[in-house]
Coordinates of C-alpha atoms in Angstrom, one line a residue:
M1 CA -82.9 -62.9 13.1
R2 CA -85.2 -61.1 10.8
V3 CA -86.0 -58.7 13.5
S4 CA -82.5 -57.8 14.3
V5 CA -81.6 -57.2 10.6
L6 CA -84.7 -55.0 10.4
A7 CA -83.7 -53.2 13.5
V8 CA -80.2 -52.5 12.2
A9 CA -81.7 -51.4 8.8
L10 CA -84.1 -49.0 10.6
G11 CA -81.3 -47.7 12.8
M12 CA -79.2 -46.9 9.8
L13 CA -82.1 -45.2 8.1
S14 CA -82.7 -43.1 11.1
L15 CA -79.1 -42.1 11.2
A16 CA -79.2 -41.3 7.5
G17 CA -82.4 -39.3 8.0
A18 CA -80.8 -37.3 10.7
A19 CA -77.9 -36.7 8.5
C20 CA -80.2 -35.6 5.7
G21 CA -82.4 -33.4 7.9
S22 CA -83.6 -29.9 7.0
D23 CA -80.7 -28.1 8.6
P24 CA -77.7 -28.4 6.4
P25 CA -74.4 -28.8 8.2
P26 CA -72.4 -25.6 8.6
E27 CA -70.1 -25.0 5.7
T28 CA -66.6 -23.9 6.0
P29 CA -66.3 -20.6 4.1
P30 CA -64.1 -21.0 1.1
Q31 CA -60.6 -19.8 1.7
P32 CA -59.5 -17.4 -0.9
S33 CA -56.5 -18.8 -2.7
A34 CA -54.0 -16.1 -2.5
P35 CA -51.1 -16.1 -5.0
P36 CA -47.8 -17.1 -3.5
P37 CA -45.9 -14.2 -2.1
P38 CA -43.3 -12.7 -4.4
P39 CA -39.7 -13.6 -3.7
P40 CA -38.0 -11.1 -1.5
A41 CA -36.8 -8.1 -3.4
S42 CA -33.1 -8.1 -3.7
S43 CA -31.1 -4.9 -4.0
P44 CA -29.2 -4.4 -7.2
P45 CA -25.6 -5.4 -7.1
P46 CA -23.3 -2.6 -5.9
P47 CA -21.6 -0.7 -8.7
P48 CA -18.1 -1.9 -9.6
V49 CA -15.5 -0.1 -7.6
A50 CA -12.9 1.7 -9.6
S51 CA -9.6 0.2 -8.8
T52 CA -6.3 1.8 -9.0
P53 CA -3.4 -0.3 -9.9
P54 CA -1.3 -1.1 -6.9
A55 CA 1.8 1.0 -6.4
P56 CA 5.1 -0.7 -7.2
T57 CA 6.8 -2.3 -4.2
G58 CA 10.4 -2.3 -5.3
G59 CA 12.8 -1.9 -8.1
A60 CA 14.2 1.2 -9.6
C61 CA 12.4 4.5 -10.0
T62 CA 11.9 6.0 -13.4
Q63 CA 14.9 8.3 -13.8
V64 CA 14.1 11.9 -14.5
A65 CA 16.2 14.9 -15.3
P66 CA 17.4 16.7 -12.2
A67 CA 15.5 19.7 -13.5
A68 CA 12.3 17.7 -12.8
G69 CA 13.2 17.9 -9.1
D70 CA 13.8 21.7 -9.2
A71 CA 11.0 22.2 -6.7
A72 CA 13.1 20.3 -4.2
A73 CA 16.2 22.5 -4.8
P74 CA 15.2 25.1 -2.2
V75 CA 14.6 22.4 0.4
L76 CA 18.0 20.8 -0.4
D77 CA 19.7 24.2 -0.1
Q78 CA 18.0 24.9 3.3
M79 CA 19.1 21.5 4.5
A80 CA 22.7 22.1 3.3
K81 CA 22.8 25.5 5.0
A82 CA 21.6 24.0 8.3
D83 CA 23.3 20.6 8.3
A84 CA 26.2 20.8 5.9
R85 CA 28.0 24.1 6.8
G86 CA 31.2 24.6 4.8
M87 CA 30.4 21.8 2.5
T88 CA 29.9 22.0 -1.3
A89 CA 27.8 19.8 -3.6
D90 CA 29.8 16.8 -4.8
G91 CA 28.3 16.3 -8.2
G92 CA 24.8 17.1 -9.4
A93 CA 21.5 16.1 -7.9
F94 CA 19.9 12.9 -9.0
A95 CA 16.1 12.4 -9.3
G96 CA 13.5 9.8 -10.0
Q97 CA 9.7 9.4 -10.2
C98 CA 9.1 6.7 -7.6
G99 CA 6.4 4.3 -6.5
E100 CA 6.3 3.1 -3.0
G101 CA 9.3 0.9 -2.3
Q102 CA 11.3 2.0 -5.3
T103 CA 14.8 3.5 -5.2
I104 CA 17.1 5.9 -7.1
E105 CA 20.8 5.3 -7.0
Q106 CA 24.0 7.3 -7.8
T107 CA 27.6 6.2 -7.6
F108 CA 30.3 8.6 -6.6
N109 CA 34.0 8.2 -5.8
A110 CA 35.0 8.8 -2.2
T111 CA 38.3 10.7 -1.7
P112 CA 40.5 9.8 1.3
G113 CA 40.2 12.3 4.1
K114 CA 37.0 13.9 2.9
C115 CA 33.8 14.1 4.9
Y116 CA 30.4 13.4 3.3
T117 CA 26.7 14.4 3.9
V118 CA 23.8 13.2 1.8
F119 CA 20.3 14.8 1.6
A120 CA 17.2 13.4 -0.1
V121 CA 13.8 15.1 -0.5
G122 CA 10.6 13.5 -1.4
L123 CA 7.9 15.5 -3.3
G124 CA 4.7 13.5 -2.5
V125 CA 6.7 10.8 -0.8
Q126 CA 5.8 10.5 3.0
Q127 CA 8.9 8.5 4.1
V128 CA 12.3 8.7 2.5
D129 CA 15.3 6.6 3.6
I130 CA 18.9 6.8 2.3
T131 CA 21.8 4.3 2.6
A132 CA 25.5 4.7 1.5
Q133 CA 26.8 1.4 0.3
T134 CA 30.1 0.0 -1.0
V135 CA 30.2 -0.9 -4.7
S136 CA 31.1 -4.5 -5.0
P137 CA 33.8 -5.4 -7.5
S138 CA 32.2 -8.7 -8.1
P139 CA 28.7 -10.1 -8.1
M140 CA 29.9 -12.7 -5.7
I141 CA 30.7 -10.1 -3.1
P142 CA 27.6 -8.3 -1.7
S143 CA 27.5 -4.5 -1.2
V144 CA 27.8 -3.4 2.4
T145 CA 25.8 -0.5 3.9
V146 CA 28.2 1.9 5.6
A147 CA 25.8 4.6 6.7
Q148 CA 22.0 5.1 6.7
S149 CA 19.5 7.8 7.5
T150 CA 17.6 7.7 10.8
T151 CA 15.3 10.6 10.1
S152 CA 11.5 10.2 9.5
G153 CA 9.3 12.0 7.0
P154 CA 9.8 13.3 3.4
N155 CA 13.4 14.6 4.0
A156 CA 16.3 12.3 4.9
T157 CA 19.9 12.9 5.9
I158 CA 23.1 11.0 6.3
G159 CA 25.9 12.8 8.2
G160 CA 24.0 16.0 8.9
G161 CA 24.3 18.4 11.8
G162 CA 28.1 18.6 11.7
N163 CA 28.4 14.8 11.9
C164 CA 29.5 14.1 8.3
V165 CA 30.7 10.6 7.4
K166 CA 34.5 10.6 7.1
Y167 CA 36.1 8.4 4.5
S168 CA 39.2 7.1 6.2
L169 CA 40.7 4.6 3.8
P170 CA 44.1 5.6 2.3
I171 CA 42.8 5.1 -1.3
G172 CA 39.7 6.4 -3.0
G173 CA 36.8 4.1 -3.9
P174 CA 33.4 3.9 -5.4
F175 CA 30.3 4.2 -3.2
K176 CA 26.6 4.2 -4.1
I177 CA 23.9 6.3 -2.6
V178 CA 20.5 4.7 -2.5
A179 CA 17.4 6.8 -1.8
K180 CA 14.2 4.9 -1.2
A181 CA 10.5 6.0 -1.3
S182 CA 9.6 3.8 1.7
K183 CA 6.1 5.2 1.9
G184 CA 4.1 7.1 -0.7
T185 CA 4.8 7.9 -4.3
G186 CA 6.3 11.0 -6.0
V187 CA 9.6 12.5 -7.0
L188 CA 12.8 11.8 -5.1
V189 CA 15.8 14.2 -5.4
A190 CA 19.1 13.6 -3.6
R191 CA 22.5 15.2 -3.6
V192 CA 25.9 14.4 -2.0
Y193 CA 27.9 17.2 -0.2
S194 CA 31.6 17.0 0.9
K195 CA 34.4 19.0 2.5

């Protein structure tokens, strides 16, 4: 058994000698330790967008003196010459500075047997609409629309082109003209004509 222990010891020494031979084992070249990559560059946040307040979407326009709508007078006159022949202005023009969806109103008294035409012009407003409504004697009774414009664009008409709206009741009564800035903002000017 002594021989075998000695053989094992010599075998181990020979392995150790081979491991400690004159040729050193090849070394792995040191890997340079690179710093971690910088985080991805982020672009600066976009500049704040200047916001404009939203245009009003209903309610009454700010009433202005009819003189503020003087720029619309030539347009109203041309419309009356073409579509309200033989008619005269029934009261003064009414005007308002309007946001989109806002309205101007004026009440007038309809006379039995008379015929009516209404014009409205928008300065800066792209779509103007007009309605003629009954004036309710009580909050419990809603107003009724009796006529409305069917034109498109910044000029609107009720009863134009020789098709005036005839008031056929035997007694007079109050009516309300409502002009609306359906699209766009600017000044609205309207006037009632009759014959």
